[in-house]
mmCIF file with all atom_site columns, C-alpha atoms in Angstrom:
data_model
loop_
_atom_site.group_PDB
_atom_site.id
_atom_site.type_symbol
_atom_site.label_atom_id
_atom_site.label_alt_id
_atom_site.label_comp_id
_atom_site.label_asym_id
_atom_site.label_entity_id
_atom_site.label_seq_id
_atom_site.pdbx_PDB_ins_code
_atom_site.Cartn_x
_atom_site.Cartn_y
_atom_site.Cartn_z
_atom_site.occupancy
_atom_site.B_iso_or_equiv
_atom_site.pdbx_formal_charge
_atom_site.auth_seq_id
_atom_site.auth_comp_id
_atom_site.auth_asym_id
_atom_site.auth_atom_id
_atom_site.pdbx_PDB_model_num
ATOM 1   C CA . GLN A 1 1   ? 14.674  -0.884  2.961   1.00 0.00 ? 236 GLN A CA 1
ATOM 2   C CA . TYR A 1 2   ? 17.690  -0.167  0.146   1.00 0.00 ? 237 TYR A CA 1
ATOM 3   C CA . ALA A 1 3   ? 14.943  2.415   -1.804  1.00 0.00 ? 238 ALA A CA 1
ATOM 4   C CA . ARG A 1 4   ? 14.070  3.747   1.986   1.00 0.00 ? 239 ARG A CA 1
ATOM 5   C CA . GLU A 1 5   ? 16.805  4.364   3.584   1.00 0.00 ? 240 GLU A CA 1
ATOM 6   C CA . ASN A 1 6   ? 19.225  5.546   0.067   1.00 0.00 ? 241 ASN A CA 1
ATOM 7   C CA . ARG A 1 7   ? 16.262  7.647   -0.886  1.00 0.00 ? 242 ARG A CA 1
ATOM 8   C CA . VAL A 1 8   ? 15.273  5.880   -4.427  1.00 0.00 ? 243 VAL A CA 1
ATOM 9   C CA . PRO A 1 9   ? 12.205  6.270   -5.507  1.00 0.00 ? 244 PRO A CA 1
ATOM 10  C CA . TYR A 1 10  ? 9.706   3.388   -4.709  1.00 0.00 ? 245 TYR A CA 1
ATOM 11  C CA . PHE A 1 11  ? 6.770   2.760   -5.943  1.00 0.00 ? 246 PHE A CA 1
ATOM 12  C CA . GLY A 1 12  ? 5.403   -0.943  -4.654  1.00 0.00 ? 247 GLY A CA 1
ATOM 13  C CA . ILE A 1 13  ? 2.164   -2.021  -6.160  1.00 0.00 ? 248 ILE A CA 1
ATOM 14  C CA . CYS A 1 14  ? 0.299   -5.052  -4.193  1.00 0.00 ? 249 CYS A CA 1
ATOM 15  C CA . LEU A 1 15  ? 3.168   -7.677  -2.987  1.00 0.00 ? 250 LEU A CA 1
ATOM 16  C CA . GLY A 1 16  ? 4.487   -4.677  -3.088  1.00 0.00 ? 251 GLY A CA 1
ATOM 17  C CA . MET A 1 17  ? 3.409   -2.522  -0.578  1.00 0.00 ? 252 MET A CA 1
ATOM 18  C CA . GLN A 1 18  ? 3.042   -4.890  1.940   1.00 0.00 ? 253 GLN A CA 1
ATOM 19  C CA . ILE A 1 19  ? 6.380   -6.260  2.099   1.00 0.00 ? 254 ILE A CA 1
ATOM 20  C CA . ALA A 1 20  ? 7.352   -2.030  2.092   1.00 0.00 ? 255 ALA A CA 1
ATOM 21  C CA . VAL A 1 21  ? 5.387   -2.228  5.449   1.00 0.00 ? 256 VAL A CA 1
ATOM 22  C CA . ILE A 1 22  ? 6.727   -5.388  6.637   1.00 0.00 ? 257 ILE A CA 1
ATOM 23  C CA . GLU A 1 23  ? 10.447  -4.207  6.116   1.00 0.00 ? 258 GLU A CA 1
ATOM 24  C CA . PHE A 1 24  ? 9.260   -0.754  7.648   1.00 0.00 ? 259 PHE A CA 1
ATOM 25  C CA . ALA A 1 25  ? 7.567   -2.760  10.385  1.00 0.00 ? 260 ALA A CA 1
ATOM 26  C CA . ARG A 1 26  ? 10.710  -4.935  11.187  1.00 0.00 ? 261 ARG A CA 1
ATOM 27  C CA . ASN A 1 27  ? 13.567  -2.267  10.784  1.00 0.00 ? 262 ASN A CA 1
ATOM 28  C CA . ARG A 1 28  ? 12.098  1.445   11.723  1.00 0.00 ? 263 ARG A CA 1
ATOM 29  C CA . LEU A 1 29  ? 9.419   0.138   14.187  1.00 0.00 ? 264 LEU A CA 1
ATOM 30  C CA . GLY A 1 30  ? 11.017  -2.942  16.095  1.00 0.00 ? 265 GLY A CA 1
ATOM 31  C CA . MET A 1 31  ? 9.133   -5.299  15.367  1.00 0.00 ? 266 MET A CA 1
ATOM 32  C CA . THR A 1 32  ? 11.747  -8.316  15.107  1.00 0.00 ? 267 THR A CA 1
ATOM 33  C CA . GLY A 1 33  ? 10.241  -10.640 12.475  1.00 0.00 ? 268 GLY A CA 1
ATOM 34  C CA . ALA A 1 34  ? 7.797   -8.790  11.343  1.00 0.00 ? 269 ALA A CA 1
ATOM 35  C CA . ASN A 1 35  ? 5.609   -10.439 8.556   1.00 0.00 ? 270 ASN A CA 1
ATOM 36  C CA . SER A 1 36  ? 2.812   -10.949 5.883   1.00 0.00 ? 271 SER A CA 1
ATOM 37  C CA . SER A 1 37  ? 0.741   -14.135 7.992   1.00 0.00 ? 272 SER A CA 1
ATOM 38  C CA . GLU A 1 38  ? 0.529   -15.460 3.932   1.00 0.00 ? 273 GLU A CA 1
ATOM 39  C CA . PHE A 1 39  ? 4.594   -16.429 4.642   1.00 0.00 ? 274 PHE A CA 1
ATOM 40  C CA . ASP A 1 40  ? 4.182   -17.061 8.498   1.00 0.00 ? 275 ASP A CA 1
ATOM 41  C CA . ALA A 1 41  ? 1.214   -17.891 9.815   1.00 0.00 ? 276 ALA A CA 1
ATOM 42  C CA . LYS A 1 42  ? 3.253   -17.598 13.625  1.00 0.00 ? 277 LYS A CA 1
ATOM 43  C CA . SER A 1 43  ? 4.370   -14.394 12.805  1.00 0.00 ? 278 SER A CA 1
ATOM 44  C CA . GLU A 1 44  ? 4.444   -12.253 16.440  1.00 0.00 ? 279 GLU A CA 1
ATOM 45  C CA . TYR A 1 45  ? 3.710   -8.973  14.061  1.00 0.00 ? 280 TYR A CA 1
ATOM 46  C CA . PRO A 1 46  ? 1.278   -9.671  11.391  1.00 0.00 ? 281 PRO A CA 1
ATOM 47  C CA . VAL A 1 47  ? 1.258   -6.328  9.851   1.00 0.00 ? 282 VAL A CA 1
ATOM 48  C CA . ILE A 1 48  ? -0.081  -7.976  7.051   1.00 0.00 ? 283 ILE A CA 1
ATOM 49  C CA . ASP A 1 49  ? -2.852  -10.506 7.162   1.00 0.00 ? 284 ASP A CA 1
ATOM 50  C CA . LEU A 1 50  ? -6.415  -11.821 5.817   1.00 0.00 ? 285 LEU A CA 1
ATOM 51  C CA . MET A 1 51  ? -9.005  -9.599  5.657   1.00 0.00 ? 286 MET A CA 1
ATOM 52  C CA . PRO A 1 52  ? -10.778 -9.742  8.988   1.00 0.00 ? 287 PRO A CA 1
ATOM 53  C CA . ASP A 1 53  ? -13.886 -11.104 7.351   1.00 0.00 ? 288 ASP A CA 1
ATOM 54  C CA . GLN A 1 54  ? -11.886 -13.997 5.548   1.00 0.00 ? 289 GLN A CA 1
ATOM 55  C CA . GLN A 1 55  ? -10.420 -15.555 8.884   1.00 0.00 ? 290 GLN A CA 1
ATOM 56  C CA . GLY A 1 56  ? -10.980 -19.166 8.784   1.00 0.00 ? 291 GLY A CA 1
ATOM 57  C CA . VAL A 1 57  ? -12.550 -19.301 4.895   1.00 0.00 ? 292 VAL A CA 1
ATOM 58  C CA . LYS A 1 58  ? -11.011 -21.676 2.831   1.00 0.00 ? 293 LYS A CA 1
ATOM 59  C CA . LEU A 1 59  ? -9.359  -20.429 -0.557  1.00 0.00 ? 294 LEU A CA 1
ATOM 60  C CA . GLY A 1 60  ? -11.733 -20.200 -3.176  1.00 0.00 ? 295 GLY A CA 1
ATOM 61  C CA . GLY A 1 61  ? -13.981 -17.197 -4.336  1.00 0.00 ? 296 GLY A CA 1
ATOM 62  C CA . THR A 1 62  ? -11.583 -14.948 -1.213  1.00 0.00 ? 297 THR A CA 1
ATOM 63  C CA . LEU A 1 63  ? -9.902  -12.279 -3.475  1.00 0.00 ? 298 LEU A CA 1
ATOM 64  C CA . ARG A 1 64  ? -10.993 -9.037  -2.844  1.00 0.00 ? 299 ARG A CA 1
ATOM 65  C CA . LEU A 1 65  ? -11.931 -8.476  -6.403  1.00 0.00 ? 300 LEU A CA 1
ATOM 66  C CA . GLY A 1 66  ? -12.767 -5.566  -8.440  1.00 0.00 ? 301 GLY A CA 1
ATOM 67  C CA . GLU A 1 67  ? -13.058 -1.929  -8.160  1.00 0.00 ? 302 GLU A CA 1
ATOM 68  C CA . PHE A 1 68  ? -13.089 0.099   -4.863  1.00 0.00 ? 303 PHE A CA 1
ATOM 69  C CA . ARG A 1 69  ? -12.932 3.103   -3.716  1.00 0.00 ? 304 ARG A CA 1
ATOM 70  C CA . CYS A 1 70  ? -10.248 5.344   -1.917  1.00 0.00 ? 305 CYS A CA 1
ATOM 71  C CA . VAL A 1 71  ? -9.867  8.822   -0.045  1.00 0.00 ? 306 VAL A CA 1
ATOM 72  C CA . ILE A 1 72  ? -6.839  10.259  -0.415  1.00 0.00 ? 307 ILE A CA 1
ATOM 73  C CA . THR A 1 73  ? -5.116  12.118  2.640   1.00 0.00 ? 308 THR A CA 1
ATOM 74  C CA . GLU A 1 74  ? -5.015  16.023  1.303   1.00 0.00 ? 309 GLU A CA 1
ATOM 75  C CA . GLY A 1 75  ? -1.145  16.982  0.363   1.00 0.00 ? 310 GLY A CA 1
ATOM 76  C CA . SER A 1 76  ? 0.105   13.259  0.487   1.00 0.00 ? 311 SER A CA 1
ATOM 77  C CA . ILE A 1 77  ? 2.147   12.533  -2.992  1.00 0.00 ? 312 ILE A CA 1
ATOM 78  C CA . ALA A 1 78  ? -0.908  10.396  -3.703  1.00 0.00 ? 313 ALA A CA 1
ATOM 79  C CA . GLU A 1 79  ? -2.893  13.908  -4.018  1.00 0.00 ? 314 GLU A CA 1
ATOM 80  C CA . LYS A 1 80  ? -0.231  15.152  -5.848  1.00 0.00 ? 315 LYS A CA 1
ATOM 81  C CA . SER A 1 81  ? -0.705  12.184  -8.658  1.00 0.00 ? 316 SER A CA 1
ATOM 82  C CA . TYR A 1 82  ? -4.328  12.338  -8.802  1.00 0.00 ? 317 TYR A CA 1
ATOM 83  C CA . LYS A 1 83  ? -4.854  15.650  -8.043  1.00 0.00 ? 318 LYS A CA 1
ATOM 84  C CA . ILE A 1 84  ? -8.538  14.645  -6.241  1.00 0.00 ? 319 ILE A CA 1
ATOM 85  C CA . HIS A 1 85  ? -8.950  12.947  -3.069  1.00 0.00 ? 320 HIS A CA 1
ATOM 86  C CA . ASP A 1 86  ? -11.986 10.467  -3.790  1.00 0.00 ? 321 ASP A CA 1
ATOM 87  C CA . ILE A 1 87  ? -10.514 7.537   -6.678  1.00 0.00 ? 322 ILE A CA 1
ATOM 88  C CA . MET A 1 88  ? -11.805 4.101   -7.790  1.00 0.00 ? 323 MET A CA 1
ATOM 89  C CA . GLU A 1 89  ? -8.990  1.442   -8.098  1.00 0.00 ? 324 GLU A CA 1
ATOM 90  C CA . ARG A 1 90  ? -9.123  -2.091  -9.302  1.00 0.00 ? 325 ARG A CA 1
ATOM 91  C CA . HIS A 1 91  ? -8.154  -4.835  -6.567  1.00 0.00 ? 326 HIS A CA 1
ATOM 92  C CA . ARG A 1 92  ? -6.820  -8.661  -6.572  1.00 0.00 ? 327 ARG A CA 1
ATOM 93  C CA . HIS A 1 93  ? -5.522  -9.713  -3.551  1.00 0.00 ? 328 HIS A CA 1
ATOM 94  C CA . ARG A 1 94  ? -6.307  -11.257 -0.353  1.00 0.00 ? 329 ARG A CA 1
ATOM 95  C CA . TYR A 1 95  ? -4.212  -9.480  2.259   1.00 0.00 ? 330 TYR A CA 1
ATOM 96  C CA . GLU A 1 96  ? -4.329  -6.656  3.702   1.00 0.00 ? 331 GLU A CA 1
ATOM 97  C CA . PHE A 1 97  ? -2.319  -3.640  6.317   1.00 0.00 ? 332 PHE A CA 1
ATOM 98  C CA . ASN A 1 98  ? -3.776  -5.373  9.509   1.00 0.00 ? 333 ASN A CA 1
ATOM 99  C CA . ASN A 1 99  ? -4.906  -2.501  11.258  1.00 0.00 ? 334 ASN A CA 1
ATOM 100 C CA . LEU A 1 100 ? -3.847  -3.635  14.794  1.00 0.00 ? 335 LEU A CA 1
ATOM 101 C CA . TYR A 1 101 ? -0.606  -1.843  13.811  1.00 0.00 ? 336 TYR A CA 1
ATOM 102 C CA . ARG A 1 102 ? -2.418  1.513   12.974  1.00 0.00 ? 337 ARG A CA 1
ATOM 103 C CA . PRO A 1 103 ? -1.451  2.835   15.455  1.00 0.00 ? 338 PRO A CA 1
ATOM 104 C CA . GLN A 1 104 ? 2.446   2.442   15.405  1.00 0.00 ? 339 GLN A CA 1
ATOM 105 C CA . PHE A 1 105 ? 2.457   3.409   11.837  1.00 0.00 ? 340 PHE A CA 1
ATOM 106 C CA . GLU A 1 106 ? 0.114   5.977   12.815  1.00 0.00 ? 341 GLU A CA 1
ATOM 107 C CA . ALA A 1 107 ? 3.017   7.601   15.081  1.00 0.00 ? 342 ALA A CA 1
ATOM 108 C CA . SER A 1 108 ? 5.895   7.116   12.432  1.00 0.00 ? 343 SER A CA 1
ATOM 109 C CA . GLU A 1 109 ? 7.152   8.232   9.592   1.00 0.00 ? 344 GLU A CA 1
ATOM 110 C CA . MET A 1 110 ? 5.368   6.325   7.312   1.00 0.00 ? 345 MET A CA 1
ATOM 111 C CA . THR A 1 111 ? 1.886   7.547   6.691   1.00 0.00 ? 346 THR A CA 1
ATOM 112 C CA . LEU A 1 112 ? -1.338  5.973   5.443   1.00 0.00 ? 347 LEU A CA 1
ATOM 113 C CA . THR A 1 113 ? -2.856  8.145   3.232   1.00 0.00 ? 348 THR A CA 1
ATOM 114 C CA . GLY A 1 114 ? -5.172  5.952   1.355   1.00 0.00 ? 349 GLY A CA 1
ATOM 115 C CA . ARG A 1 115 ? -8.167  3.921   3.004   1.00 0.00 ? 350 ARG A CA 1
ATOM 116 C CA . ASN A 1 116 ? -11.510 2.564   1.643   1.00 0.00 ? 351 ASN A CA 1
ATOM 117 C CA . PRO A 1 117 ? -13.991 3.823   3.835   1.00 0.00 ? 352 PRO A CA 1
ATOM 118 C CA . ASP A 1 118 ? -16.178 1.072   3.275   1.00 0.00 ? 353 ASP A CA 1
ATOM 119 C CA . ARG A 1 119 ? -14.005 -1.543  4.986   1.00 0.00 ? 354 ARG A CA 1
ATOM 120 C CA . ASN A 1 120 ? -11.757 0.861   7.179   1.00 0.00 ? 355 ASN A CA 1
ATOM 121 C CA . LEU A 1 121 ? -8.815  -0.814  4.919   1.00 0.00 ? 356 LEU A CA 1
ATOM 122 C CA . ILE A 1 122 ? -5.352  0.562   4.061   1.00 0.00 ? 357 ILE A CA 1
ATOM 123 C CA . GLU A 1 123 ? -5.053  1.193   0.339   1.00 0.00 ? 358 GLU A CA 1
ATOM 124 C CA . ILE A 1 124 ? -1.565  3.374   0.444   1.00 0.00 ? 359 ILE A CA 1
ATOM 125 C CA . VAL A 1 125 ? 1.015   3.850   2.457   1.00 0.00 ? 360 VAL A CA 1
ATOM 126 C CA . GLU A 1 126 ? 3.535   6.387   1.648   1.00 0.00 ? 361 GLU A CA 1
ATOM 127 C CA . ILE A 1 127 ? 6.741   8.234   3.563   1.00 0.00 ? 362 ILE A CA 1
ATOM 128 C CA . PRO A 1 128 ? 5.992   12.123  3.197   1.00 0.00 ? 363 PRO A CA 1
ATOM 129 C CA . THR A 1 129 ? 10.208  12.776  4.153   1.00 0.00 ? 364 THR A CA 1
ATOM 130 C CA . HIS A 1 130 ? 11.224  10.511  1.192   1.00 0.00 ? 365 HIS A CA 1
ATOM 131 C CA . PRO A 1 131 ? 12.018  12.048  -2.564  1.00 0.00 ? 366 PRO A CA 1
ATOM 132 C CA . TRP A 1 132 ? 9.336   9.617   -3.640  1.00 0.00 ? 367 TRP A CA 1
ATOM 133 C CA . PHE A 1 133 ? 7.796   6.350   -1.948  1.00 0.00 ? 368 PHE A CA 1
ATOM 134 C CA . VAL A 1 134 ? 4.336   5.134   -2.323  1.00 0.00 ? 369 VAL A CA 1
ATOM 135 C CA . GLY A 1 135 ? 3.067   1.760   -1.660  1.00 0.00 ? 370 GLY A CA 1
ATOM 136 C CA . VAL A 1 136 ? -0.441  1.118   -2.863  1.00 0.00 ? 371 VAL A CA 1
ATOM 137 C CA . GLN A 1 137 ? -2.524  -2.145  -2.133  1.00 0.00 ? 372 GLN A CA 1
ATOM 138 C CA . PHE A 1 138 ? -4.495  -2.116  -5.438  1.00 0.00 ? 373 PHE A CA 1
ATOM 139 C CA . HIS A 1 139 ? -3.309  -2.192  -9.339  1.00 0.00 ? 374 HIS A CA 1
ATOM 140 C CA . PRO A 1 140 ? -2.695  1.004   -10.923 1.00 0.00 ? 375 PRO A CA 1
ATOM 141 C CA . GLU A 1 141 ? -1.355  -1.160  -14.085 1.00 0.00 ? 376 GLU A CA 1
ATOM 142 C CA . PHE A 1 142 ? -4.921  -2.334  -14.668 1.00 0.00 ? 377 PHE A CA 1
ATOM 143 C CA . GLU A 1 143 ? -5.237  1.297   -16.012 1.00 0.00 ? 378 GLU A CA 1
ATOM 144 C CA . SER A 1 144 ? -2.160  2.696   -17.447 1.00 0.00 ? 379 SER A CA 1
ATOM 145 C CA . ARG A 1 145 ? -1.684  2.632   -21.235 1.00 0.00 ? 380 ARG A CA 1
ATOM 146 C CA . PRO A 1 146 ? 1.621   3.982   -22.636 1.00 0.00 ? 381 PRO A CA 1
ATOM 147 C CA . ASN A 1 147 ? -0.264  7.260   -24.674 1.00 0.00 ? 382 ASN A CA 1
ATOM 148 C CA . ARG A 1 148 ? -2.361  7.960   -21.248 1.00 0.00 ? 383 ARG A CA 1
ATOM 149 C CA . ALA A 1 149 ? 0.030   6.851   -17.886 1.00 0.00 ? 384 ALA A CA 1
ATOM 150 C CA . HIS A 1 150 ? -1.977  6.117   -14.888 1.00 0.00 ? 385 HIS A CA 1
ATOM 151 C CA . PRO A 1 151 ? -0.864  9.195   -12.588 1.00 0.00 ? 386 PRO A CA 1
ATOM 152 C CA . LEU A 1 152 ? 0.860   7.027   -9.728  1.00 0.00 ? 387 LEU A CA 1
ATOM 153 C CA . PHE A 1 153 ? 3.066   5.510   -13.103 1.00 0.00 ? 388 PHE A CA 1
ATOM 154 C CA . ARG A 1 154 ? 3.842   9.106   -14.538 1.00 0.00 ? 389 ARG A CA 1
ATOM 155 C CA . GLU A 1 155 ? 4.636   10.757  -11.151 1.00 0.00 ? 390 GLU A CA 1
ATOM 156 C CA . PHE A 1 156 ? 6.772   7.743   -10.183 1.00 0.00 ? 391 PHE A CA 1
ATOM 157 C CA . ILE A 1 157 ? 8.588   7.428   -13.353 1.00 0.00 ? 392 ILE A CA 1
ATOM 158 C CA . GLY A 1 158 ? 9.113   11.591  -13.212 1.00 0.00 ? 393 GLY A CA 1
ATOM 159 C CA . ALA A 1 159 ? 10.584  11.389  -9.920  1.00 0.00 ? 394 ALA A CA 1
ATOM 160 C CA . SER A 1 160 ? 13.518  8.514   -10.953 1.00 0.00 ? 395 SER A CA 1
ATOM 161 C CA . LEU A 1 161 ? 14.318  10.629  -13.571 1.00 0.00 ? 396 LEU A CA 1
ATOM 162 C CA . GLY A 1 162 ? 14.762  13.173  -10.829 1.00 0.00 ? 397 GLY A CA 1
ATOM 163 C CA . LYS A 1 163 ? 12.315  15.711  -11.944 1.00 0.00 ? 398 LYS A CA 1
#
């Protein structure tokens, strides 16, 4: 909330994206009590939830693990960072953006700019009116190196330095 309201660059990775979505739902979309079903199984607004095919599955082998495709919206912060529209990124998580709330987010200033076309899962959220506010469901740190920074890290650091 602080980063969003004070226009401080924000880069949320995996859980960081999820808590950005939760905060935005609570404070901008009026969904008091919005949460992840991981934190509150009885949340009135589970904006982050288990993947549909994981409902009722016991833990163990239920992660979305490995490399998955993401199609990026043209003109988005992510597209400007990657300079391409179709990427592959590594994942390691169980909970996802809940597509039941897509219409509310699509009508707001938080845009859903990355999507896995195979499973129709949201991969990237952004606030385009913010200097740099990006949340990703995947783990770009797996591909970043000191001498070859991942495009999102490079652009986040640049935005943080005011470049």
